[in-house]
Short mmCIF file of C-alpha atoms and ligand atoms in Angstrom, two decimals:
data_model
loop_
_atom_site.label_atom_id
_atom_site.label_comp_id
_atom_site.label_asym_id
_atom_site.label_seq_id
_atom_site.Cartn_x
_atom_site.Cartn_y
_atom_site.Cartn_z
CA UNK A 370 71.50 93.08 81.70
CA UNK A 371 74.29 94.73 84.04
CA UNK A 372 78.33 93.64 84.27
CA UNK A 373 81.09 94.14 86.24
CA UNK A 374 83.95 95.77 84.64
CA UNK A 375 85.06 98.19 87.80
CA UNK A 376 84.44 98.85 91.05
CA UNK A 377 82.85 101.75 90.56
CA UNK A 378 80.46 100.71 88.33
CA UNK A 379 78.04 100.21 91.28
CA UNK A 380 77.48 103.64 92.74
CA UNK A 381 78.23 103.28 96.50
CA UNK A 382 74.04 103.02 96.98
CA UNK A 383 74.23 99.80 95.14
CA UNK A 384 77.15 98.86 96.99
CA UNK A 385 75.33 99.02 100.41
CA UNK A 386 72.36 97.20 98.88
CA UNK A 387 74.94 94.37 97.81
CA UNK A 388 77.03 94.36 101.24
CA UNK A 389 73.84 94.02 103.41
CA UNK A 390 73.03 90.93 100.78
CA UNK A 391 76.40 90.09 101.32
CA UNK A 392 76.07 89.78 105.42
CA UNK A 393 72.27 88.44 105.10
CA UNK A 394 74.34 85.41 103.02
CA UNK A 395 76.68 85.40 106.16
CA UNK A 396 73.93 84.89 108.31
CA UNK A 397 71.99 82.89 106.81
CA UNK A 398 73.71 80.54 104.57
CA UNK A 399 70.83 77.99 104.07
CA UNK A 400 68.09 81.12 103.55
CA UNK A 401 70.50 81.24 99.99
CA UNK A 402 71.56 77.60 99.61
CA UNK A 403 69.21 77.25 96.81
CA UNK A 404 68.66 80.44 94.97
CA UNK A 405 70.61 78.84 92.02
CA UNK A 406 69.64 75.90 91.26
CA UNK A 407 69.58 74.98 87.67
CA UNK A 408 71.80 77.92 86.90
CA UNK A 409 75.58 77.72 85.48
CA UNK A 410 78.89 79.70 86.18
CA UNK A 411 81.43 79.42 83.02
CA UNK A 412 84.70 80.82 84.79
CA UNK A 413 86.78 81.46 81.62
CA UNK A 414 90.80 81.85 82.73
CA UNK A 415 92.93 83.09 80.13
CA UNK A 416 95.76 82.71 83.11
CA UNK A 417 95.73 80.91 86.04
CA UNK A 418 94.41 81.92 89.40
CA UNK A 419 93.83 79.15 91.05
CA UNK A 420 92.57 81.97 94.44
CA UNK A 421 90.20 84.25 92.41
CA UNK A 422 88.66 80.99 90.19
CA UNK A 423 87.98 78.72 93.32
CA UNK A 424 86.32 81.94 95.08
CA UNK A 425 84.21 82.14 92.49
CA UNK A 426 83.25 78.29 92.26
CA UNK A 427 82.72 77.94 96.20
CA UNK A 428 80.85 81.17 95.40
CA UNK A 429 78.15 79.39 93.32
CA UNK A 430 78.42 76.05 94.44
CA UNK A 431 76.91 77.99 97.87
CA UNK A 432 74.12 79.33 96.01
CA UNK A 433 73.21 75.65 94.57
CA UNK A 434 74.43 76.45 91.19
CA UNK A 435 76.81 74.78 88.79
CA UNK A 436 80.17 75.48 87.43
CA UNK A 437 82.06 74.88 84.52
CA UNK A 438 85.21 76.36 82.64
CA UNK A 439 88.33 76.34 81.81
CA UNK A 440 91.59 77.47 83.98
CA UNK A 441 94.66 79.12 81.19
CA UNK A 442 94.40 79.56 77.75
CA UNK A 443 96.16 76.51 76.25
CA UNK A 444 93.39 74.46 77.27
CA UNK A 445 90.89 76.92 75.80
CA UNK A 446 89.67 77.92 72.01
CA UNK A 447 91.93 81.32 72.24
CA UNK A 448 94.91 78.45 71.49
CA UNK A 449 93.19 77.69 68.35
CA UNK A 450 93.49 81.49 67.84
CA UNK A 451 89.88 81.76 68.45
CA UNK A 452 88.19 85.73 69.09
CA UNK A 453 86.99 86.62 72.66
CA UNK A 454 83.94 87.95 71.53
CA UNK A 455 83.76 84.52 69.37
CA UNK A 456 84.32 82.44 72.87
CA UNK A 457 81.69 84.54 75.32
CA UNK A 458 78.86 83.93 72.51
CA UNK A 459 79.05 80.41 72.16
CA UNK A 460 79.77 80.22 76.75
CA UNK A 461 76.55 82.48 76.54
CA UNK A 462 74.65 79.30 75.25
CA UNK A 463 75.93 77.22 77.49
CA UNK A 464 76.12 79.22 81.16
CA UNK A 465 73.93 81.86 82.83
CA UNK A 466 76.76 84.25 83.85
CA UNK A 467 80.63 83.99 83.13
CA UNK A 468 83.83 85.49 85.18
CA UNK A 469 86.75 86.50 83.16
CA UNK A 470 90.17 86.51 83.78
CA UNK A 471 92.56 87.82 80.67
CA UNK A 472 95.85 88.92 81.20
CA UNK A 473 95.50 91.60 78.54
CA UNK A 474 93.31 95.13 79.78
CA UNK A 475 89.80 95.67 78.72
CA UNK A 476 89.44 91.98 77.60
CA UNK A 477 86.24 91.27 79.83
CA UNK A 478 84.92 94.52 78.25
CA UNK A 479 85.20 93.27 74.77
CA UNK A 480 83.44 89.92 75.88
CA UNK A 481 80.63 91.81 77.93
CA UNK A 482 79.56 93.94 75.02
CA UNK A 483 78.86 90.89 72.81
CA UNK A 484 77.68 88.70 75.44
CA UNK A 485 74.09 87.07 75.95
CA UNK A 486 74.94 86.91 79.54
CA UNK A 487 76.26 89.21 82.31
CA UNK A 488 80.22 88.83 82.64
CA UNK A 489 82.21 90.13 85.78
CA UNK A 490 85.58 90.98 85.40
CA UNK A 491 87.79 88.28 86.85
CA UNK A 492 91.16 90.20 86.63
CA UNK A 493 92.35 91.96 83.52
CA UNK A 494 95.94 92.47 82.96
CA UNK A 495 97.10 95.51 85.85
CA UNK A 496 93.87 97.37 84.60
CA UNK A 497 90.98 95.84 86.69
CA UNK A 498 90.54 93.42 89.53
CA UNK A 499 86.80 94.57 90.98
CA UNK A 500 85.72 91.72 92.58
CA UNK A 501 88.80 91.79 94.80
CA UNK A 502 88.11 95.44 95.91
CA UNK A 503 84.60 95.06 96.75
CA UNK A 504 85.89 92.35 99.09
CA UNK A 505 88.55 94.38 100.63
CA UNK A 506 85.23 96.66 101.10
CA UNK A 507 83.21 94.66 102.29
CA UNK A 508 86.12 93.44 104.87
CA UNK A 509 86.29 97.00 105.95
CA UNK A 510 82.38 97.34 106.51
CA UNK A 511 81.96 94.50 108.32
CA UNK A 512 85.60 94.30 110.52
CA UNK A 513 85.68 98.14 110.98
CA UNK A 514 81.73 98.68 111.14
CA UNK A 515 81.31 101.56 108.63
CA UNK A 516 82.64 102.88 105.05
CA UNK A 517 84.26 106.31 106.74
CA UNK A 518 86.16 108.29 109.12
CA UNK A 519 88.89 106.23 109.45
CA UNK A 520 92.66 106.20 108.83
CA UNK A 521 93.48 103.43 106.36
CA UNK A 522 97.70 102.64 105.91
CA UNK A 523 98.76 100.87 102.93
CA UNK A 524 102.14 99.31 103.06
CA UNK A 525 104.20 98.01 100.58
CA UNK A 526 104.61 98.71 96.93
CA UNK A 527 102.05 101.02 96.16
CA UNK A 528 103.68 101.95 92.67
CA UNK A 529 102.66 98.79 90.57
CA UNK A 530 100.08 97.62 93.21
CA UNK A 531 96.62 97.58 90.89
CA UNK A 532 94.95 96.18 94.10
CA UNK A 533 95.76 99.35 96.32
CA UNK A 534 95.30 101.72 93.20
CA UNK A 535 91.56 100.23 92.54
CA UNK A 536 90.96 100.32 96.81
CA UNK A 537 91.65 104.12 96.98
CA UNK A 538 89.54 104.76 94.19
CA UNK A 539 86.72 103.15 95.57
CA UNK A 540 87.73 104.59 99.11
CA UNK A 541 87.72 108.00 97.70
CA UNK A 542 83.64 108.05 97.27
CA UNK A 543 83.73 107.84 100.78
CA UNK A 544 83.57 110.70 103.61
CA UNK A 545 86.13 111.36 106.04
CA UNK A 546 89.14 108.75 105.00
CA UNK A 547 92.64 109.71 106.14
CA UNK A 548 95.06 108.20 103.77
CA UNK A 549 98.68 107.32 105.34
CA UNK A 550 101.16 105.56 102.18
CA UNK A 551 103.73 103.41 103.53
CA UNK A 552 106.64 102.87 100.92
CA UNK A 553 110.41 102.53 99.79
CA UNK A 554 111.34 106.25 97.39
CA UNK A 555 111.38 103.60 94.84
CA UNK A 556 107.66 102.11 95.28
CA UNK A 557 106.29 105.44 95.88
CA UNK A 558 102.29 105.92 94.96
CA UNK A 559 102.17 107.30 91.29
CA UNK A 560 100.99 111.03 90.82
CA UNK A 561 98.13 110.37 89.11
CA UNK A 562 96.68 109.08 92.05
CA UNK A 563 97.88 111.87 94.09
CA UNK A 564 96.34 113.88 91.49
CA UNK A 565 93.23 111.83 92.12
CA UNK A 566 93.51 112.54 96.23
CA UNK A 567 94.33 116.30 95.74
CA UNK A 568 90.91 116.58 93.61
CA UNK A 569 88.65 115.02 96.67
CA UNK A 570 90.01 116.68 98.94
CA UNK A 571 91.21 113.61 100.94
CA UNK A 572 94.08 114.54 103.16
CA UNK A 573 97.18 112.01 102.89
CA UNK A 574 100.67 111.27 104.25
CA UNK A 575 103.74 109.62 102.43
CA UNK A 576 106.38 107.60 105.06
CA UNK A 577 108.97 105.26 104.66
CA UNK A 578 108.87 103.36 108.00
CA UNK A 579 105.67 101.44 109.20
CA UNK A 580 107.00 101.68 112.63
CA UNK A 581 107.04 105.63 112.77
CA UNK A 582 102.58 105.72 112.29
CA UNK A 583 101.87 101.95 112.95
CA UNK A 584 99.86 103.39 115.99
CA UNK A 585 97.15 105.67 114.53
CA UNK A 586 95.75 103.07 112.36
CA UNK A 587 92.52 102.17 112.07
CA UNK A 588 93.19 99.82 109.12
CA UNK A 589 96.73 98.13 108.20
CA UNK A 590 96.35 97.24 104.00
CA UNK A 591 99.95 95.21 103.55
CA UNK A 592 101.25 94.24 100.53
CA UNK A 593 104.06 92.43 99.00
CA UNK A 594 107.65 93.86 98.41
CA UNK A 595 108.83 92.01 95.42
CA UNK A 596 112.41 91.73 95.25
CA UNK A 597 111.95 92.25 91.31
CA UNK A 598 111.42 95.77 91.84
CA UNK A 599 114.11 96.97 93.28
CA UNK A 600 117.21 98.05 90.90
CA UNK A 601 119.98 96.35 92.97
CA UNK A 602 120.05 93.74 96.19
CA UNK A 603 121.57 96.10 98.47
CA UNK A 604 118.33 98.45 98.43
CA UNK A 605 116.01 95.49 98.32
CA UNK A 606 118.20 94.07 101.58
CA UNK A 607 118.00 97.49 103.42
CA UNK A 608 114.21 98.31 103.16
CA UNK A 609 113.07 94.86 103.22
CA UNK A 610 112.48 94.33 107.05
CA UNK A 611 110.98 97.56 107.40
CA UNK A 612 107.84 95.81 105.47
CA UNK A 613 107.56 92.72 107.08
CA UNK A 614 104.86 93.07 109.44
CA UNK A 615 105.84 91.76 113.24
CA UNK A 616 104.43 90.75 116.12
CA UNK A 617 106.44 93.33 117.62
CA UNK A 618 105.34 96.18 115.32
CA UNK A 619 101.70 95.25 116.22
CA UNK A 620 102.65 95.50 119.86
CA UNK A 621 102.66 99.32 118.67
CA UNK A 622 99.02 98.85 116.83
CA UNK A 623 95.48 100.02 118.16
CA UNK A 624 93.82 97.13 119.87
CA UNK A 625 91.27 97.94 117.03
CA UNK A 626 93.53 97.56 114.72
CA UNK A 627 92.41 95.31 111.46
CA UNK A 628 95.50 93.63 109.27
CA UNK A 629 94.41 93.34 105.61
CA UNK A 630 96.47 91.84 102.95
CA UNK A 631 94.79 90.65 99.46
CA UNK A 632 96.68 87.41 100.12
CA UNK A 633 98.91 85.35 98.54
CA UNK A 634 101.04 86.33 101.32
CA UNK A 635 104.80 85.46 100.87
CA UNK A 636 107.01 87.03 103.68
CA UNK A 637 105.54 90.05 104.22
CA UNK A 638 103.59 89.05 107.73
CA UNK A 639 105.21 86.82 109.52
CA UNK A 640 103.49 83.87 110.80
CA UNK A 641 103.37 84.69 114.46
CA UNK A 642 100.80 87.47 113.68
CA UNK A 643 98.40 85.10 112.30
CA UNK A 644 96.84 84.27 115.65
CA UNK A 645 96.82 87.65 116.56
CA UNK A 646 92.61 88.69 116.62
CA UNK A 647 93.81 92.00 114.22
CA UNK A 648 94.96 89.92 111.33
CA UNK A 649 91.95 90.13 109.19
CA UNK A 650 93.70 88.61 105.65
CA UNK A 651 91.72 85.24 106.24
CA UNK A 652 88.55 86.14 106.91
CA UNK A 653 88.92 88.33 104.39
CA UNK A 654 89.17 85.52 101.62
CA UNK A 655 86.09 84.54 103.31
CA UNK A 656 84.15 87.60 102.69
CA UNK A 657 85.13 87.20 99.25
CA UNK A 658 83.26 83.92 98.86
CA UNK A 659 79.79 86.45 100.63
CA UNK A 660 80.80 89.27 98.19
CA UNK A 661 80.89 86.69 94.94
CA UNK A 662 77.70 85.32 96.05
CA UNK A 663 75.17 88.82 96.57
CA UNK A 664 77.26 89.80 93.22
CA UNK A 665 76.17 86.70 91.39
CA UNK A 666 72.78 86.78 92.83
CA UNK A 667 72.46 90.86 92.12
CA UNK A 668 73.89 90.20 87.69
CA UNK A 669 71.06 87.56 87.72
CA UNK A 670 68.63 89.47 89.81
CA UNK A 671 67.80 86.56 92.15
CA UNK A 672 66.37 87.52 95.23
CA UNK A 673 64.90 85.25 98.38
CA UNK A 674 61.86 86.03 99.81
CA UNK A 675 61.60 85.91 103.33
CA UNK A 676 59.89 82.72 105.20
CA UNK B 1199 92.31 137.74 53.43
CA UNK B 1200 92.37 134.37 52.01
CA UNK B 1201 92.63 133.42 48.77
CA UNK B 1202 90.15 130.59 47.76
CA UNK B 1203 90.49 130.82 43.94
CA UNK B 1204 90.80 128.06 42.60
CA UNK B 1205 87.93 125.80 44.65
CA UNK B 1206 84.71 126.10 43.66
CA UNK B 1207 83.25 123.10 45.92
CA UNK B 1208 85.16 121.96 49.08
CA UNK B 1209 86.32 123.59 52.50
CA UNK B 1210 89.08 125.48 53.87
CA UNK B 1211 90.46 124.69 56.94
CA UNK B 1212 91.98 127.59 58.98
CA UNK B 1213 93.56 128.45 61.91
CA UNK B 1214 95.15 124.76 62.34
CA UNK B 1215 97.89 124.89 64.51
CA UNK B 1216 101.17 125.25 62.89
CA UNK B 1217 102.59 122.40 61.99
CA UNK B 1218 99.77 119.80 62.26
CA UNK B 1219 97.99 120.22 58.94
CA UNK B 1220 100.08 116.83 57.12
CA UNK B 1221 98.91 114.99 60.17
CA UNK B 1222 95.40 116.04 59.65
CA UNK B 1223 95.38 115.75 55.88
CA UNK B 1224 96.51 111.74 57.17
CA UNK B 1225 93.92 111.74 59.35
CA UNK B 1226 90.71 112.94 56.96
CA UNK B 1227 91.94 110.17 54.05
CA UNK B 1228 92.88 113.15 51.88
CA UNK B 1229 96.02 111.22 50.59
CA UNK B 1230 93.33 109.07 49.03
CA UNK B 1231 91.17 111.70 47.16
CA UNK B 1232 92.65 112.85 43.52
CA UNK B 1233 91.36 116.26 43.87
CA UNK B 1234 93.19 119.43 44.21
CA UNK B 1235 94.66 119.61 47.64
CA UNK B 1236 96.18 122.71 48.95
CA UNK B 1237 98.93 122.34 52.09
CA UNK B 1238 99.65 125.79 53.54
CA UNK B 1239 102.03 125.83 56.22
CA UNK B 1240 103.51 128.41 58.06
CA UNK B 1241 101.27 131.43 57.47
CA UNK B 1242 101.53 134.47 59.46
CA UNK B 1243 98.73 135.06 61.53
CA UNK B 1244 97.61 137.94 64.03
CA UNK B 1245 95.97 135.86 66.28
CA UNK B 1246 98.56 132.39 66.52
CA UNK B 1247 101.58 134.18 65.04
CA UNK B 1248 102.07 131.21 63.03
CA UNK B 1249 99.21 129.03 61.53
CA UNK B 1250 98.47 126.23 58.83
CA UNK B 1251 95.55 125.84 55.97
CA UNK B 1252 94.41 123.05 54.82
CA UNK B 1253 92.24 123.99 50.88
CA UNK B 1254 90.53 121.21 49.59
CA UNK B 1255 88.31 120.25 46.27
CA UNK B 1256 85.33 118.38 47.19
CA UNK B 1257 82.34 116.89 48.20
CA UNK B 1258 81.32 119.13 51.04
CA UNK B 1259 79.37 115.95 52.37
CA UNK B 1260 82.55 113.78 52.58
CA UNK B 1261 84.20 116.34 55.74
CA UNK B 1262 83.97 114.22 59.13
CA UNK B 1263 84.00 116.76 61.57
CA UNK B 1264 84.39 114.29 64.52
CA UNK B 1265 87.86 113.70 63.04
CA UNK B 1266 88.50 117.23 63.02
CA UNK B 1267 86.78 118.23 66.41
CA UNK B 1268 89.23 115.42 67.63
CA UNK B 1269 92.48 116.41 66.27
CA UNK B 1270 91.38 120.36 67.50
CA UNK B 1271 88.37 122.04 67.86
CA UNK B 1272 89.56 125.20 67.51
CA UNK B 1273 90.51 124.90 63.79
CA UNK B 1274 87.75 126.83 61.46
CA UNK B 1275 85.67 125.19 58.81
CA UNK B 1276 84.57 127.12 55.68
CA UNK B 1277 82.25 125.67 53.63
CA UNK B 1278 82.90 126.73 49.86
CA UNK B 1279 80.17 126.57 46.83
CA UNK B 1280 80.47 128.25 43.88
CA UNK B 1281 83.59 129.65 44.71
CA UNK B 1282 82.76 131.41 47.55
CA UNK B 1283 82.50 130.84 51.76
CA UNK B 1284 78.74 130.16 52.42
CA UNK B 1285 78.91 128.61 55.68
CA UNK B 1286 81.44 128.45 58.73
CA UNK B 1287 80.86 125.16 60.58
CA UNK B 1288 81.25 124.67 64.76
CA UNK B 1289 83.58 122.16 66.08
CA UNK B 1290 83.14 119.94 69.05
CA UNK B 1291 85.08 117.70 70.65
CA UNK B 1292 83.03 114.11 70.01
CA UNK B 1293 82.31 111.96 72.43
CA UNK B 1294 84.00 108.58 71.29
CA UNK B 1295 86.05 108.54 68.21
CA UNK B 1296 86.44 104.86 66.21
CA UNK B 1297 89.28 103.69 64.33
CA UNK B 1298 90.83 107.38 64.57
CA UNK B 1299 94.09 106.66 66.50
CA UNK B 1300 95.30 103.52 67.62
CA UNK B 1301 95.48 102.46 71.28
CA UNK B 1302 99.27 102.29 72.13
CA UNK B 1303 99.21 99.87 75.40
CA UNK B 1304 100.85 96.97 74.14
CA UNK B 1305 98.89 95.41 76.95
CA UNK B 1306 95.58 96.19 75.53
CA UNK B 1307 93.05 93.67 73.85
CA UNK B 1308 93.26 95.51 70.74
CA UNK B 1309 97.33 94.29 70.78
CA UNK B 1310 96.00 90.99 70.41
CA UNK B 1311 92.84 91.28 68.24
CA UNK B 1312 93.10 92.69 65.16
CA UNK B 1313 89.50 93.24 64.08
CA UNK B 1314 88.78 95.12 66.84
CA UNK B 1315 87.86 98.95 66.38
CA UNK B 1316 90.25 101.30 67.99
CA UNK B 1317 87.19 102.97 69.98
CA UNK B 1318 88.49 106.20 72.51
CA UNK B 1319 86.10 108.04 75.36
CA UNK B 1320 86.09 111.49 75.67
CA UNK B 1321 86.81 111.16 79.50
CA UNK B 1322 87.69 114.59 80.64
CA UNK B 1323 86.13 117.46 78.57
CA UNK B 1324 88.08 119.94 80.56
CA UNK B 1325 91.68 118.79 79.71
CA UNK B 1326 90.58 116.91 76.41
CA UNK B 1327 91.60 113.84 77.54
CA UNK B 1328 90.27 110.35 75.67
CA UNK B 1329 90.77 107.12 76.54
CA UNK B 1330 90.67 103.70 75.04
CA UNK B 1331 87.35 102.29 75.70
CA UNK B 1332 89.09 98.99 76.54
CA UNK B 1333 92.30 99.68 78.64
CA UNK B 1334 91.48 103.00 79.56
CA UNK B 1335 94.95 104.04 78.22
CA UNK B 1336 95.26 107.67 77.71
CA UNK B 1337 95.09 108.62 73.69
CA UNK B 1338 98.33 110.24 72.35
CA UNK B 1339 96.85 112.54 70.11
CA UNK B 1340 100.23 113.20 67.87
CA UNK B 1341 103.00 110.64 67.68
CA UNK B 1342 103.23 109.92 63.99
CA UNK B 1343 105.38 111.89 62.41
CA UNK B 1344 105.83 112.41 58.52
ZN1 ZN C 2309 93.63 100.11 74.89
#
């Protein structure tokens, strides 16, 4: 029985083998509409997430499945004080495969290695997030055509970001990638991932200004600028606008150009580039749905023959 | 040359890093044995300049060398019997250590749930670097102080 703790716990084989499930799904909706039937997802949220859970729900509901759960831990047996481990054995009688969101790290770990039933990691604390990075993958494979030789810009606040952290990772099994890190002095990319970049090999730039290498990318990752992080207003007032993403700063973007952000969004792309053909960040959420699906399908080793 | 003496069944630890040899006597549960315990610090030493010993009366079977391989491999482990060394023992570092350290990521599971063991990964042989099995935090191999 297999879980998913981290991104890279598929190597990047296994990844293509669940991406081409992933577009088959895409293409063929009704070929899968089935392939569950009888079978149960417990989503267990120790926090809310009303994005990630309903992913996941759509997710099975597509595959013919069932779901069941519960969405923040008040409502839950960890208010009675009761043991994770406790709560995934007693959901392992009841559901065929359970996603886990905890707001403390390693929490889905605990669960998965007392479980009777494979558990994917919904979210845990700023540690893990993997199903959201195989669907900013997956976006990338299908919106860019191919895993590598590209230039990929994140934007934003790259210091606290687990999202970006957990996409270079995964990025850096691939050939080729140019990395370009868009960021205030004060939301800089941590060292240890530098660390990480210098030990691949993969070449990198740090800027300030999205505007000054806005045109040599292949792929735009934005993120949010939270006000929060910022020690006074002045600097957060200063730098703000130069992360809001434009319709005039895309004037400046490749035609080929694809605008990712892990969504919620707050200010961070204004509206007016939503019906621009680059923005990406919604069909993204959609590949998320395809990605949840060849993941649940690939834990419980369901396959559909062909007709 | 040392001077083993008084043991007649136990193991000396030598070449322990000057300075570290309370933390390790902590760390092996010798604070709970009521046998003769012998806390050498400060010796002079050729080859560290300064260095620690650790002589202790015992069961040669009760020595977890995991615990030691941990703390530092490169401390030597003479086996005494009868009064004299018979055997110098290896260390390595182990792979996963349990309930050795704690995990210090207030952020962790292990925060939360008590009965949980404290379980860190050998991640990096290289630069000796374990983890917490959970959070992935990295272990801080020294931070109580006595
Ligand atoms: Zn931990």
């Amino acid at each position: 029985m297999r879980h998913l703790m981290s991104p890279l716990d598929f190597t990047t084989s296994e990844l293509d083998a669940l991406f081409d499930l992933a577009c088959d799904i895409e293409k063929n909706p009704k070929k899968y509409a089935h392939v569950c039937d009888g079978k149960k997802l417990a989503t267990c949220f120790y926090e809310p997430s009303t994005r990630t859970r309903l992913s996941f729900e759509a997710a099975m509901m597509n595959l013919g499945g069932n779901v069941l759960g519960f969405s923040e831990a008040s409502s839950s047996s960890a208010a009675k004080g009761e043991s994770v481990s406790d709560t995934i054995r007693v959901i392992s009688c009841y559901a065929d495969i359970c996603a886990m969101r905890h707001p403390k790290e390693g929490a889905p770990m605990v669960a998965a290695s007392k479980s009777g039933i494979p558990v994917i990691n919904a979210g845990d604390g700023g540690h893990q997030h993997p199903t959201q990075t195989l669907t900013d993958l997956l976006t990338i494979r299908n919106l860019h055509g191919k895993l590598n030789n590209f230039t990929i810009g994140l934007c934003g606040d790259l210091k606290f970001g687990r999202t970006v952290h957990s996409l270079i990772r995964a990025l850096l099994r691939y050939e080729g990638i140019h990395f370009v890190f868009i960021s205030p002095d004060e939301l800089k990319i941590p060292d240890y991932i530098i660390d990480e970049l210098k030990e691949k090999n993969a070449t990198y730039e740090e800027v300030i200004m999205l505007d000054d290498v806005i045109d040599k990318l292949d792929i735009l990752y934005m993120t949010r600028v939270q006000r929060e992080r910022f020690f006074n207003e002045e600097d957060y007032v200063r730098l703000k606008n130069f992360y809001i993403l434009t319709k005039e700063k895309m004037d400046k973007a490749k035609e080929t150009c694809i605008v990712m952000h892990p969504l919620p969004r707050v200010n961070e792309i204004s509206v007016e580039v939503d019906d621009d053909p680059r923005a990406s960040y919604f069909k993204q959420a959609q590949f998320g749905v395809y990605v949840r699906m060849a993941l649940i399908m690939t834990l419980l080793e369901l396959e559909v023959k062909d007709a | 040359m040392l001077n083993i003496g008084q043991i007649e069944e136990g193991f000396v630890l030598d070449h322990i890093k000057a300075g570290q040899s309370l933390d390790i006597y902590y760390k092996l549960g010798l604070d709970k044995i009521n046998n003769t315990v012998a806390i050498i610090k400060n010796v002079r030493s050729n080859k560290m300049g300064k260095k620690d010993i650790l002589k202790v009366e015992c069961d040669i079977e009760m020595l977890d060398l995991d615990v030691l391989g941990f703390i530092d491999h490169n401390i030597t482990v003479n086996v005494v019997k009868g009064g004299v060394i018979v055997e110098k023992k290896a260390l390595s570092l182990p792979k996963e250590i349990t309930n050795i350290i704690k995990c210090e990521n207030p952020r962790c599971i292990t925060s939360i749930e008590q009965e949980l063991p404290h379980i860190f990964v050998l991640t990096d042989p290289e630069n000796e670097v374990y983890r917490c099995k959970y959070c992935e935090e990295k272990a801080h191999k020294f931070l109580k102080k006595y």
